[in-house]
CSV table of C-alpha atoms in Angstrom, one decimal:
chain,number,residue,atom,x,y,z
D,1,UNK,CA,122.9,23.0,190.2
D,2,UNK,CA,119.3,23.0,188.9
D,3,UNK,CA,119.7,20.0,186.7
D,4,UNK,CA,121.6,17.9,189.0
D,5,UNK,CA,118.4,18.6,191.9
D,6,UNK,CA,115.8,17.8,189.2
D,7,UNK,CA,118.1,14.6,188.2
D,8,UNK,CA,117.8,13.4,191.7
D,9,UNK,CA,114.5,13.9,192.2
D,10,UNK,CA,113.6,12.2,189.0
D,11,UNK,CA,115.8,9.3,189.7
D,12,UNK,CA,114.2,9.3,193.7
D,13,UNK,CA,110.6,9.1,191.8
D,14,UNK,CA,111.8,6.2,189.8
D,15,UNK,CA,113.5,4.6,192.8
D,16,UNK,CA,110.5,4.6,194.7
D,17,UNK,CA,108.1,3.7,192.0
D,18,UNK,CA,110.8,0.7,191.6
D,19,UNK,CA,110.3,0.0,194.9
D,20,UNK,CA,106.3,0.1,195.2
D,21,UNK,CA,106.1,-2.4,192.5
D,22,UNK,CA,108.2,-4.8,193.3
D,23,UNK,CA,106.9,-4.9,196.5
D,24,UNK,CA,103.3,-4.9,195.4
D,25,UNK,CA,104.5,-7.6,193.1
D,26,UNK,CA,105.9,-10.0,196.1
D,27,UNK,CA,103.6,-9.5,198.9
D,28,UNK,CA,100.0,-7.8,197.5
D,29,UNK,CA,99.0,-6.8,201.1
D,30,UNK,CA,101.9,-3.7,200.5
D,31,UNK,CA,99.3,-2.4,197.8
D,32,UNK,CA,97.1,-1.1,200.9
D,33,UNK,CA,99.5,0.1,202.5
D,34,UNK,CA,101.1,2.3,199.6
D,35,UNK,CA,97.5,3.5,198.9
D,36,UNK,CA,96.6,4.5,202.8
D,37,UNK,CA,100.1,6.5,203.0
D,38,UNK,CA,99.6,9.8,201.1
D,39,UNK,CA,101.9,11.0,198.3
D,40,UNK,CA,103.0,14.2,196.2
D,41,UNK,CA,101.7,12.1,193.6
D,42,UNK,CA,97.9,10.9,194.8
């Protein structure tokens, strides 16, 4: 059971990092907004 929560959260991370960079990618404005929303990761 340890695995499989640590599989999903790795897979939500990459998911989201997906996410960030391809919107960043189409529209740049999103970059301000990813960077004023605070993260487990910042």
């Amino acid at each position: 059971m340890n695995s499989e929560k640590m599989d999903g959260q790795v897979w939500g991370n990459v998911v989201g990092v997906a996410i960030s960079v391809y919107f960043t990618q189409r529209r740049p404005m999103f970059l301000n907004v990813g960077w004023a929303v605070p993260t487990k990761d910042r």
